[in-house]
Amino acid sequence: MYFSKSFIPILKNNPTEATIKSHQLMLRVGMIKQSSAGIYSWLPLGFKVMKKIERIVREEQDRIGAQEILMPTIQSSEIWKESGRYEDYGEEMLRIKDRQGREILYGPTNEELITDIFRSSIKSYKSLPQLLYHIQWKFRDELRPRFGIMRCREFYMKDAYSFDINDDEAIYSYNKFFLSYLRTFKRLDLSAIPMSADTGPIGGNLSHEFVILADTGESKIYTDKRIFEVQSDKAILNKENLNDLRNKFDKYYAVTDEKFNKKDFDEKVPEEFRLSTKGIEVGHIFYFGDKYSKPMNASVDYQGKKEFVKMGSYGVGVSRLVGAIIEAKYDNKNEIMKWPISVAPFDCGILPLINKNDTKNLDKAVKISNLLKKNGLDVLIDDTEENFSSKIKKFNLLGIPFQIMIGNKNEGDIFEFREIGIESKNISINEIVEIIKKKKV
Ligand code: 5CA
């Protein structure tokens, strides 16, 4: 892709309407464009990153045996009346009337709809567990949408739902999602801590928020620093093993604001390990038993009896993650963004110095680009006539993890190569390909 032909509308300066760095950067490099309060269009650069995040989220759902479906954005009010949440949900729900005067709504979450889908098809306990998920736009009429796509009204969420025969099996399902979240955030190069959390309008009594530390986060958190050392690499999908994994995390005090109790904090956490700071909630999981299955009559036959299924729900803010990664990775002082290569909009930038009417460096850039493409890498060539320093400044903002410079003094197949934010070195193009490919796996 040539920069001159790309749709990457970069602004000269930071937009003044944005107060946090992810919002500033996303507007500055043209990842998103606001269409109205809390509602955004996703432009190519932002959309590419979000799609890559979505792919990782999907792979990690599939890996624990969850099955993907797609539910609509628009729901009927009937099912919400059945669960009793239609009135409770309040003004955050966007309520609409269709031409027949029927009450419909833009889904803020899908517990009711999935319960309705489940009850109409699954009749026997032998079909359990069922783990179903979808990735879809949600709408919540937030009172104060802010921080760009971090707290907006329309956002992209992965939401999953589990159905089991009893509490024990349901906790097993809960723990599978717990593990899949740890794996997902790790692949995004984020250190997300599972914290005991409040259940709010979703309900239930067991819940974890996955939070990444950031000064600009909206959640106040209190934790024992030792939780950062807990390893999850060796976990496997067996009941005992997952129980142990959960216990290893739950052993440490780690809570969000609503669950905070100063006495507990002081008693349970030795002073040197106490950390109270701010974070961004990127995922949230809930166990709520028969909160929806009972009023909505979702049951299965079990030993001659009708049993209401035990349910949990599991959310990841796919669009919010784009901003969260920026908050975690952007170096404000040096104005350098570095996308983890797993989600970077391009793998490598090629920056040829272009003098009027002399296409020598651009020709070299195209050749290198072809070689990188053959190796499965995604490349952006800066074919503008800007000087090196403004090209580098621009690419530092774009956050593409690798840069190849092509100047007038270039000899043979040796090029100036840089991993963003690190000193450059002169190495052969073959070495460059190897370095990038190695990082990509
Ligand atoms: N049904 C449950 C789990 S599937 C649920 O809706 N949970 S939630 O309310 O916690 O939302 C899940 C995730 O969506 C959150 O962890 C957060 O990352 C993201 N999210 C929630 N509200 C917003 C918002 N206004 N803007 C951007 N992302 C949001």
PDB file of N, CA and C in Angstrom, residues 345-432:
ATOM      1  N   PRO A 345      -1.441  -2.304  12.407  1.00  0.00           N
ATOM      2  CA  PRO A 345      -2.162  -2.120  11.138  1.00  0.00           C
ATOM      3  C   PRO A 345      -1.325  -2.555   9.930  1.00  0.00           C
ATOM      4  N   PHE A 346      -0.017  -2.370  10.016  1.00  0.00           N
ATOM      5  CA  PHE A 346       0.918  -2.907   9.025  1.00  0.00           C
ATOM      6  C   PHE A 346       2.087  -3.491   9.818  1.00  0.00           C
ATOM      7  N   ASP A 347       2.788  -4.458   9.217  1.00  0.00           N
ATOM      8  CA  ASP A 347       3.936  -5.036   9.925  1.00  0.00           C
ATOM      9  C   ASP A 347       5.162  -4.147   9.782  1.00  0.00           C
ATOM     10  N   CYS A 348       5.306  -3.545   8.594  1.00  0.00           N
ATOM     11  CA  CYS A 348       6.542  -2.815   8.330  1.00  0.00           C
ATOM     12  C   CYS A 348       6.279  -1.595   7.453  1.00  0.00           C
ATOM     13  N   GLY A 349       6.970  -0.503   7.770  1.00  0.00           N
ATOM     14  CA  GLY A 349       6.905   0.683   6.920  1.00  0.00           C
ATOM     15  C   GLY A 349       8.177   0.776   6.095  1.00  0.00           C
ATOM     16  N   ILE A 350       8.064   1.170   4.828  1.00  0.00           N
ATOM     17  CA  ILE A 350       9.266   1.397   4.019  1.00  0.00           C
ATOM     18  C   ILE A 350       9.308   2.891   3.684  1.00  0.00           C
ATOM     19  N   LEU A 351      10.428   3.508   4.060  1.00  0.00           N
ATOM     20  CA  LEU A 351      10.533   4.962   3.946  1.00  0.00           C
ATOM     21  C   LEU A 351      11.650   5.346   2.974  1.00  0.00           C
ATOM     22  N   PRO A 352      11.346   5.424   1.685  1.00  0.00           N
ATOM     23  CA  PRO A 352      12.371   5.850   0.736  1.00  0.00           C
ATOM     24  C   PRO A 352      12.447   7.375   0.675  1.00  0.00           C
ATOM     25  N   LEU A 353      13.655   7.873   0.528  1.00  0.00           N
ATOM     26  CA  LEU A 353      13.824   9.308   0.327  1.00  0.00           C
ATOM     27  C   LEU A 353      13.579   9.566  -1.158  1.00  0.00           C
ATOM     28  N   ILE A 354      12.623  10.409  -1.472  1.00  0.00           N
ATOM     29  CA  ILE A 354      12.268  10.577  -2.892  1.00  0.00           C
ATOM     30  C   ILE A 354      12.590  11.997  -3.365  1.00  0.00           C
ATOM     31  N   ASN A 355      13.514  12.061  -4.330  1.00  0.00           N
ATOM     32  CA  ASN A 355      13.851  13.352  -4.912  1.00  0.00           C
ATOM     33  C   ASN A 355      13.057  13.471  -6.208  1.00  0.00           C
ATOM     34  N   LYS A 356      12.659  14.665  -6.498  1.00  0.00           N
ATOM     35  CA  LYS A 356      11.836  14.897  -7.706  1.00  0.00           C
ATOM     36  C   LYS A 356      12.412  14.170  -8.913  1.00  0.00           C
ATOM     37  N   ASN A 357      11.567  13.537  -9.680  1.00  0.00           N
ATOM     38  CA  ASN A 357      11.910  12.864 -10.948  1.00  0.00           C
ATOM     39  C   ASN A 357      12.903  11.710 -10.827  1.00  0.00           C
ATOM     40  N   ASP A 358      13.334  11.420  -9.614  1.00  0.00           N
ATOM     41  CA  ASP A 358      14.267  10.303  -9.463  1.00  0.00           C
ATOM     42  C   ASP A 358      13.534   9.186  -8.718  1.00  0.00           C
ATOM     43  N   THR A 359      13.214   8.129  -9.435  1.00  0.00           N
ATOM     44  CA  THR A 359      12.393   7.073  -8.818  1.00  0.00           C
ATOM     45  C   THR A 359      13.240   5.923  -8.269  1.00  0.00           C
ATOM     46  N   LYS A 360      14.586   6.110  -8.278  1.00  0.00           N
ATOM     47  CA  LYS A 360      15.486   5.025  -7.877  1.00  0.00           C
ATOM     48  C   LYS A 360      15.105   4.438  -6.493  1.00  0.00           C
ATOM     49  N   ASN A 361      14.965   5.297  -5.496  1.00  0.00           N
ATOM     50  CA  ASN A 361      14.675   4.800  -4.147  1.00  0.00           C
ATOM     51  C   ASN A 361      13.272   4.202  -4.043  1.00  0.00           C
ATOM     52  N   LEU A 362      12.353   4.815  -4.764  1.00  0.00           N
ATOM     53  CA  LEU A 362      10.986   4.282  -4.745  1.00  0.00           C
ATOM     54  C   LEU A 362      10.961   2.898  -5.400  1.00  0.00           C
ATOM     55  N   ASP A 363      11.700   2.739  -6.485  1.00  0.00           N
ATOM     56  CA  ASP A 363      11.771   1.417  -7.144  1.00  0.00           C
ATOM     57  C   ASP A 363      12.302   0.362  -6.180  1.00  0.00           C
ATOM     58  N   LYS A 364      13.358   0.745  -5.436  1.00  0.00           N
ATOM     59  CA  LYS A 364      13.902  -0.199  -4.439  1.00  0.00           C
ATOM     60  C   LYS A 364      12.835  -0.546  -3.402  1.00  0.00           C
ATOM     61  N   ALA A 365      12.093   0.494  -2.979  1.00  0.00           N
ATOM     62  CA  ALA A 365      11.055   0.273  -1.959  1.00  0.00           C
ATOM     63  C   ALA A 365      10.014  -0.728  -2.458  1.00  0.00           C
ATOM     64  N   VAL A 366       9.651  -0.603  -3.723  1.00  0.00           N
ATOM     65  CA  VAL A 366       8.635  -1.503  -4.277  1.00  0.00           C
ATOM     66  C   VAL A 366       9.165  -2.938  -4.310  1.00  0.00           C
ATOM     67  N   LYS A 367      10.430  -3.058  -4.680  1.00  0.00           N
ATOM     68  CA  LYS A 367      11.047  -4.389  -4.724  1.00  0.00           C
ATOM     69  C   LYS A 367      11.040  -5.050  -3.340  1.00  0.00           C
ATOM     70  N   ILE A 368      11.470  -4.267  -2.341  1.00  0.00           N
ATOM     71  CA  ILE A 368      11.489  -4.791  -0.966  1.00  0.00           C
ATOM     72  C   ILE A 368      10.075  -5.137  -0.508  1.00  0.00           C
ATOM     73  N   SER A 369       9.146  -4.250  -0.840  1.00  0.00           N
ATOM     74  CA  SER A 369       7.758  -4.485  -0.448  1.00  0.00           C
ATOM     75  C   SER A 369       7.258  -5.812  -1.026  1.00  0.00           C
ATOM     76  N   ASN A 370       7.591  -6.074  -2.292  1.00  0.00           N
ATOM     77  CA  ASN A 370       7.167  -7.341  -2.911  1.00  0.00           C
ATOM     78  C   ASN A 370       7.743  -8.548  -2.180  1.00  0.00           C
ATOM     79  N   LEU A 371       9.019  -8.417  -1.794  1.00  0.00           N
ATOM     80  CA  LEU A 371       9.654  -9.515  -1.071  1.00  0.00           C
ATOM     81  C   LEU A 371       8.966  -9.742   0.288  1.00  0.00           C
ATOM     82  N   LEU A 372       8.693  -8.638   0.989  1.00  0.00           N
ATOM     83  CA  LEU A 372       8.039  -8.769   2.301  1.00  0.00           C
ATOM     84  C   LEU A 372       6.641  -9.366   2.142  1.00  0.00           C
ATOM     85  N   LYS A 373       5.952  -8.904   1.111  1.00  0.00           N
ATOM     86  CA  LYS A 373       4.593  -9.425   0.879  1.00  0.00           C
ATOM     87  C   LYS A 373       4.624 -10.923   0.615  1.00  0.00           C
ATOM     88  N   LYS A 374       5.621 -11.344  -0.179  1.00  0.00           N
ATOM     89  CA  LYS A 374       5.771 -12.783  -0.473  1.00  0.00           C
ATOM     90  C   LYS A 374       5.957 -13.579   0.813  1.00  0.00           C
ATOM     91  N   ASN A 375       6.513 -12.917   1.816  1.00  0.00           N
ATOM     92  CA  ASN A 375       6.733 -13.566   3.108  1.00  0.00           C
ATOM     93  C   ASN A 375       5.555 -13.363   4.074  1.00  0.00           C
ATOM     94  N   GLY A 376       4.451 -12.948   3.523  1.00  0.00           N
ATOM     95  CA  GLY A 376       3.222 -12.824   4.329  1.00  0.00           C
ATOM     96  C   GLY A 376       3.161 -11.570   5.180  1.00  0.00           C
ATOM     97  N   LEU A 377       3.964 -10.558   4.868  1.00  0.00           N
ATOM     98  CA  LEU A 377       3.969  -9.352   5.697  1.00  0.00           C
ATOM     99  C   LEU A 377       3.204  -8.222   5.000  1.00  0.00           C
ATOM    100  N   ASP A 378       2.608  -7.369   5.837  1.00  0.00           N
ATOM    101  CA  ASP A 378       1.767  -6.285   5.345  1.00  0.00           C
ATOM    102  C   ASP A 378       2.590  -4.987   5.418  1.00  0.00           C
ATOM    103  N   VAL A 379       2.688  -4.272   4.277  1.00  0.00           N
ATOM    104  CA  VAL A 379       3.666  -3.190   4.183  1.00  0.00           C
ATOM    105  C   VAL A 379       3.024  -1.861   3.778  1.00  0.00           C
ATOM    106  N   LEU A 380       3.516  -0.771   4.353  1.00  0.00           N
ATOM    107  CA  LEU A 380       3.089   0.559   3.925  1.00  0.00           C
ATOM    108  C   LEU A 380       4.312   1.322   3.411  1.00  0.00           C
ATOM    109  N   ILE A 381       4.263   1.730   2.133  1.00  0.00           N
ATOM    110  CA  ILE A 381       5.388   2.476   1.552  1.00  0.00           C
ATOM    111  C   ILE A 381       5.074   3.965   1.610  1.00  0.00           C
ATOM    112  N   ASP A 382       5.985   4.737   2.184  1.00  0.00           N
ATOM    113  CA  ASP A 382       5.774   6.190   2.206  1.00  0.00           C
ATOM    114  C   ASP A 382       6.321   6.794   0.914  1.00  0.00           C
ATOM    115  N   ASP A 383       5.456   6.991  -0.065  1.00  0.00           N
ATOM    116  CA  ASP A 383       5.887   7.506  -1.374  1.00  0.00           C
ATOM    117  C   ASP A 383       5.757   9.022  -1.481  1.00  0.00           C
ATOM    118  N   THR A 384       5.698   9.706  -0.319  1.00  0.00           N
ATOM    119  CA  THR A 384       5.632  11.169  -0.376  1.00  0.00           C
ATOM    120  C   THR A 384       7.045  11.738  -0.532  1.00  0.00           C
ATOM    121  N   GLU A 385       7.115  13.033  -0.853  1.00  0.00           N
ATOM    122  CA  GLU A 385       8.433  13.653  -1.031  1.00  0.00           C
ATOM    123  C   GLU A 385       8.926  14.339   0.238  1.00  0.00           C
ATOM    124  N   GLU A 386       8.393  13.945   1.371  1.00  0.00           N
ATOM    125  CA  GLU A 386       8.845  14.552   2.637  1.00  0.00           C
ATOM    126  C   GLU A 386      10.262  14.090   2.958  1.00  0.00           C
ATOM    127  N   ASN A 387      10.928  14.857   3.856  1.00  0.00           N
ATOM    128  CA  ASN A 387      12.275  14.422   4.249  1.00  0.00           C
ATOM    129  C   ASN A 387      12.191  13.292   5.284  1.00  0.00           C
ATOM    130  N   PHE A 388      13.363  12.688   5.551  1.00  0.00           N
ATOM    131  CA  PHE A 388      13.386  11.537   6.459  1.00  0.00           C
ATOM    132  C   PHE A 388      12.779  11.865   7.815  1.00  0.00           C
ATOM    133  N   SER A 389      13.162  13.044   8.346  1.00  0.00           N
ATOM    134  CA  SER A 389      12.743  13.283   9.724  1.00  0.00           C
ATOM    135  C   SER A 389      11.222  13.407   9.823  1.00  0.00           C
ATOM    136  N   SER A 390      10.570  14.020   8.831  1.00  0.00           N
ATOM    137  CA  SER A 390       9.102  14.055   8.972  1.00  0.00           C
ATOM    138  C   SER A 390       8.465  12.710   8.661  1.00  0.00           C
ATOM    139  N   LYS A 391       9.113  11.936   7.788  1.00  0.00           N
ATOM    140  CA  LYS A 391       8.574  10.586   7.547  1.00  0.00           C
ATOM    141  C   LYS A 391       8.657   9.739   8.816  1.00  0.00           C
ATOM    142  N   ILE A 392       9.801   9.825   9.492  1.00  0.00           N
ATOM    143  CA  ILE A 392       9.978   9.020  10.707  1.00  0.00           C
ATOM    144  C   ILE A 392       8.992   9.460  11.789  1.00  0.00           C
ATOM    145  N   LYS A 393       8.838  10.775  11.906  1.00  0.00           N
ATOM    146  CA  LYS A 393       7.908  11.305  12.902  1.00  0.00           C
ATOM    147  C   LYS A 393       6.487  10.769  12.648  1.00  0.00           C
ATOM    148  N   LYS A 394       6.113  10.779  11.386  1.00  0.00           N
ATOM    149  CA  LYS A 394       4.783  10.295  11.004  1.00  0.00           C
ATOM    150  C   LYS A 394       4.639   8.800  11.312  1.00  0.00           C
ATOM    151  N   PHE A 395       5.662   8.028  10.945  1.00  0.00           N
ATOM    152  CA  PHE A 395       5.584   6.577  11.181  1.00  0.00           C
ATOM    153  C   PHE A 395       5.663   6.230  12.663  1.00  0.00           C
ATOM    154  N   ASN A 396       6.343   7.077  13.427  1.00  0.00           N
ATOM    155  CA  ASN A 396       6.353   6.864  14.877  1.00  0.00           C
ATOM    156  C   ASN A 396       4.944   7.004  15.455  1.00  0.00           C
ATOM    157  N   LEU A 397       4.181   7.914  14.897  1.00  0.00           N
ATOM    158  CA  LEU A 397       2.799   8.082  15.362  1.00  0.00           C
ATOM    159  C   LEU A 397       1.920   6.923  14.913  1.00  0.00           C
ATOM    160  N   LEU A 398       2.163   6.458  13.680  1.00  0.00           N
ATOM    161  CA  LEU A 398       1.346   5.353  13.155  1.00  0.00           C
ATOM    162  C   LEU A 398       1.572   4.067  13.943  1.00  0.00           C
ATOM    163  N   GLY A 399       2.760   3.941  14.520  1.00  0.00           N
ATOM    164  CA  GLY A 399       3.017   2.799  15.407  1.00  0.00           C
ATOM    165  C   GLY A 399       3.320   1.498  14.702  1.00  0.00           C
ATOM    166  N   ILE A 400       3.604   1.545  13.404  1.00  0.00           N
ATOM    167  CA  ILE A 400       3.962   0.324  12.669  1.00  0.00           C
ATOM    168  C   ILE A 400       5.291  -0.157  13.246  1.00  0.00           C
ATOM    169  N   PRO A 401       5.355  -1.420  13.706  1.00  0.00           N
ATOM    170  CA  PRO A 401       6.491  -1.822  14.562  1.00  0.00           C
ATOM    171  C   PRO A 401       7.879  -1.774  13.912  1.00  0.00           C
ATOM    172  N   PHE A 402       7.973  -1.883  12.576  1.00  0.00           N
ATOM    173  CA  PHE A 402       9.300  -1.877  11.945  1.00  0.00           C
ATOM    174  C   PHE A 402       9.375  -0.843  10.821  1.00  0.00           C
ATOM    175  N   GLN A 403      10.575  -0.285  10.639  1.00  0.00           N
ATOM    176  CA  GLN A 403      10.789   0.713   9.576  1.00  0.00           C
ATOM    177  C   GLN A 403      12.060   0.383   8.803  1.00  0.00           C
ATOM    178  N   ILE A 404      11.973   0.465   7.468  1.00  0.00           N
ATOM    179  CA  ILE A 404      13.167   0.322   6.629  1.00  0.00           C
ATOM    180  C   ILE A 404      13.381   1.656   5.913  1.00  0.00           C
ATOM    181  N   MET A 405      14.585   2.199   6.070  1.00  0.00           N
ATOM    182  CA  MET A 405      14.903   3.496   5.460  1.00  0.00           C
ATOM    183  C   MET A 405      15.682   3.278   4.157  1.00  0.00           C
ATOM    184  N   ILE A 406      15.334   3.992   3.107  1.00  0.00           N
ATOM    185  CA  ILE A 406      16.111   3.882   1.864  1.00  0.00           C
ATOM    186  C   ILE A 406      16.609   5.266   1.469  1.00  0.00           C
ATOM    187  N   GLY A 407      17.880   5.529   1.737  1.00  0.00           N
ATOM    188  CA  GLY A 407      18.465   6.833   1.436  1.00  0.00           C
ATOM    189  C   GLY A 407      19.281   6.786   0.152  1.00  0.00           C
ATOM    190  N   ASN A 408      19.888   7.932  -0.194  1.00  0.00           N
ATOM    191  CA  ASN A 408      20.647   7.986  -1.452  1.00  0.00           C
ATOM    192  C   ASN A 408      21.947   7.192  -1.380  1.00  0.00           C
ATOM    193  N   LYS A 409      22.422   6.971  -0.123  1.00  0.00           N
ATOM    194  CA  LYS A 409      23.722   6.308  -0.002  1.00  0.00           C
ATOM    195  C   LYS A 409      23.602   4.797   0.126  1.00  0.00           C
ATOM    196  N   ASN A 410      22.391   4.290  -0.063  1.00  0.00           N
ATOM    197  CA  ASN A 410      22.212   2.849   0.120  1.00  0.00           C
ATOM    198  C   ASN A 410      23.064   1.996  -0.811  1.00  0.00           C
ATOM    199  N   GLU A 411      23.696   0.974  -0.230  1.00  0.00           N
ATOM    200  CA  GLU A 411      24.560   0.083  -1.038  1.00  0.00           C
ATOM    201  C   GLU A 411      23.949  -1.307  -1.073  1.00  0.00           C
ATOM    202  N   GLY A 412      23.845  -1.878  -2.226  1.00  0.00           N
ATOM    203  CA  GLY A 412      23.414  -3.275  -2.379  1.00  0.00           C
ATOM    204  C   GLY A 412      22.121  -3.575  -1.640  1.00  0.00           C
ATOM    205  N   ASP A 413      22.131  -4.694  -0.918  1.00  0.00           N
ATOM    206  CA  ASP A 413      20.882  -5.044  -0.230  1.00  0.00           C
ATOM    207  C   ASP A 413      20.971  -4.799   1.279  1.00  0.00           C
ATOM    208  N   ILE A 414      21.834  -3.882   1.671  1.00  0.00           N
ATOM    209  CA  ILE A 414      21.936  -3.494   3.090  1.00  0.00           C
ATOM    210  C   ILE A 414      21.097  -2.221   3.300  1.00  0.00           C
ATOM    211  N   PHE A 415      20.263  -2.254   4.317  1.00  0.00           N
ATOM    212  CA  PHE A 415      19.394  -1.097   4.564  1.00  0.00           C
ATOM    213  C   PHE A 415      19.393  -0.709   6.031  1.00  0.00           C
ATOM    214  N   GLU A 416      19.051   0.547   6.258  1.00  0.00           N
ATOM    215  CA  GLU A 416      18.897   0.995   7.645  1.00  0.00           C
ATOM    216  C   GLU A 416      17.542   0.505   8.135  1.00  0.00           C
ATOM    217  N   PHE A 417      17.569  -0.254   9.239  1.00  0.00           N
ATOM    218  CA  PHE A 417      16.370  -0.927   9.725  1.00  0.00           C
ATOM    219  C   PHE A 417      16.173  -0.623  11.200  1.00  0.00           C
ATOM    220  N   ARG A 418      14.936  -0.389  11.557  1.00  0.00           N
ATOM    221  CA  ARG A 418      14.690  -0.033  12.953  1.00  0.00           C
ATOM    222  C   ARG A 418      13.414  -0.700  13.465  1.00  0.00           C
ATOM    223  N   GLU A 419      13.545  -1.262  14.668  1.00  0.00           N
ATOM    224  CA  GLU A 419      12.332  -1.633  15.395  1.00  0.00           C
ATOM    225  C   GLU A 419      11.925  -0.349  16.096  1.00  0.00           C
ATOM    226  N   ILE A 420      10.703   0.051  15.948  1.00  0.00           N
ATOM    227  CA  ILE A 420      10.279   1.384  16.380  1.00  0.00           C
ATOM    228  C   ILE A 420      10.696   1.684  17.830  1.00  0.00           C
ATOM    229  N   GLY A 421      11.249   2.871  18.005  1.00  0.00           N
ATOM    230  CA  GLY A 421      11.673   3.293  19.339  1.00  0.00           C
ATOM    231  C   GLY A 421      13.053   2.799  19.741  1.00  0.00           C
ATOM    232  N   ILE A 422      13.691   1.986  18.879  1.00  0.00           N
ATOM    233  CA  ILE A 422      15.010   1.425  19.201  1.00  0.00           C
ATOM    234  C   ILE A 422      15.998   1.923  18.145  1.00  0.00           C
ATOM    235  N   GLU A 423      17.288   2.029  18.521  1.00  0.00           N
ATOM    236  CA  GLU A 423      18.348   2.441  17.578  1.00  0.00           C
ATOM    237  C   GLU A 423      18.286   1.642  16.278  1.00  0.00           C
ATOM    238  N   SER A 424      18.557   2.304  15.166  1.00  0.00           N
ATOM    239  CA  SER A 424      18.522   1.558  13.898  1.00  0.00           C
ATOM    240  C   SER A 424      19.860   0.868  13.656  1.00  0.00           C
ATOM    241  N   LYS A 425      19.846  -0.139  12.750  1.00  0.00           N
ATOM    242  CA  LYS A 425      21.101  -0.779  12.373  1.00  0.00           C
ATOM    243  C   LYS A 425      21.064  -1.057  10.870  1.00  0.00           C
ATOM    244  N   ASN A 426      22.255  -1.211  10.279  1.00  0.00           N
ATOM    245  CA  ASN A 426      22.314  -1.504   8.848  1.00  0.00           C
ATOM    246  C   ASN A 426      22.479  -3.004   8.649  1.00  0.00           C
ATOM    247  N   ILE A 427      21.474  -3.615   8.093  1.00  0.00           N
ATOM    248  CA  ILE A 427      21.551  -5.082   7.878  1.00  0.00           C
ATOM    249  C   ILE A 427      20.927  -5.448   6.526  1.00  0.00           C
ATOM    250  N   SER A 428      21.153  -6.714   6.153  1.00  0.00           N
ATOM    251  CA  SER A 428      20.683  -7.142   4.832  1.00  0.00           C
ATOM    252  C   SER A 428      19.170  -7.363   4.848  1.00  0.00           C
ATOM    253  N   ILE A 429      18.593  -7.282   3.668  1.00  0.00           N
ATOM    254  CA  ILE A 429      17.147  -7.421   3.567  1.00  0.00           C
ATOM    255  C   ILE A 429      16.682  -8.809   4.030  1.00  0.00           C
ATOM    256  N   ASN A 430      17.523  -9.821   3.782  1.00  0.00           N
ATOM    257  CA  ASN A 430      17.144 -11.168   4.240  1.00  0.00           C
ATOM    258  C   ASN A 430      17.073 -11.246   5.762  1.00  0.00           C
ATOM    259  N   GLU A 431      18.033 -10.588   6.412  1.00  0.00           N
ATOM    260  CA  GLU A 431      17.993 -10.568   7.880  1.00  0.00           C
ATOM    261  C   GLU A 431      16.743  -9.829   8.372  1.00  0.00           C
ATOM    262  N   ILE A 432      16.429  -8.750   7.665  1.00  0.00           N
ATOM    263  CA  ILE A 432      15.241  -7.962   8.049  1.00  0.00           C
ATOM    264  C   ILE A 432      13.988  -8.839   8.008  1.00  0.00           C
TER     265      ILE A 432
END
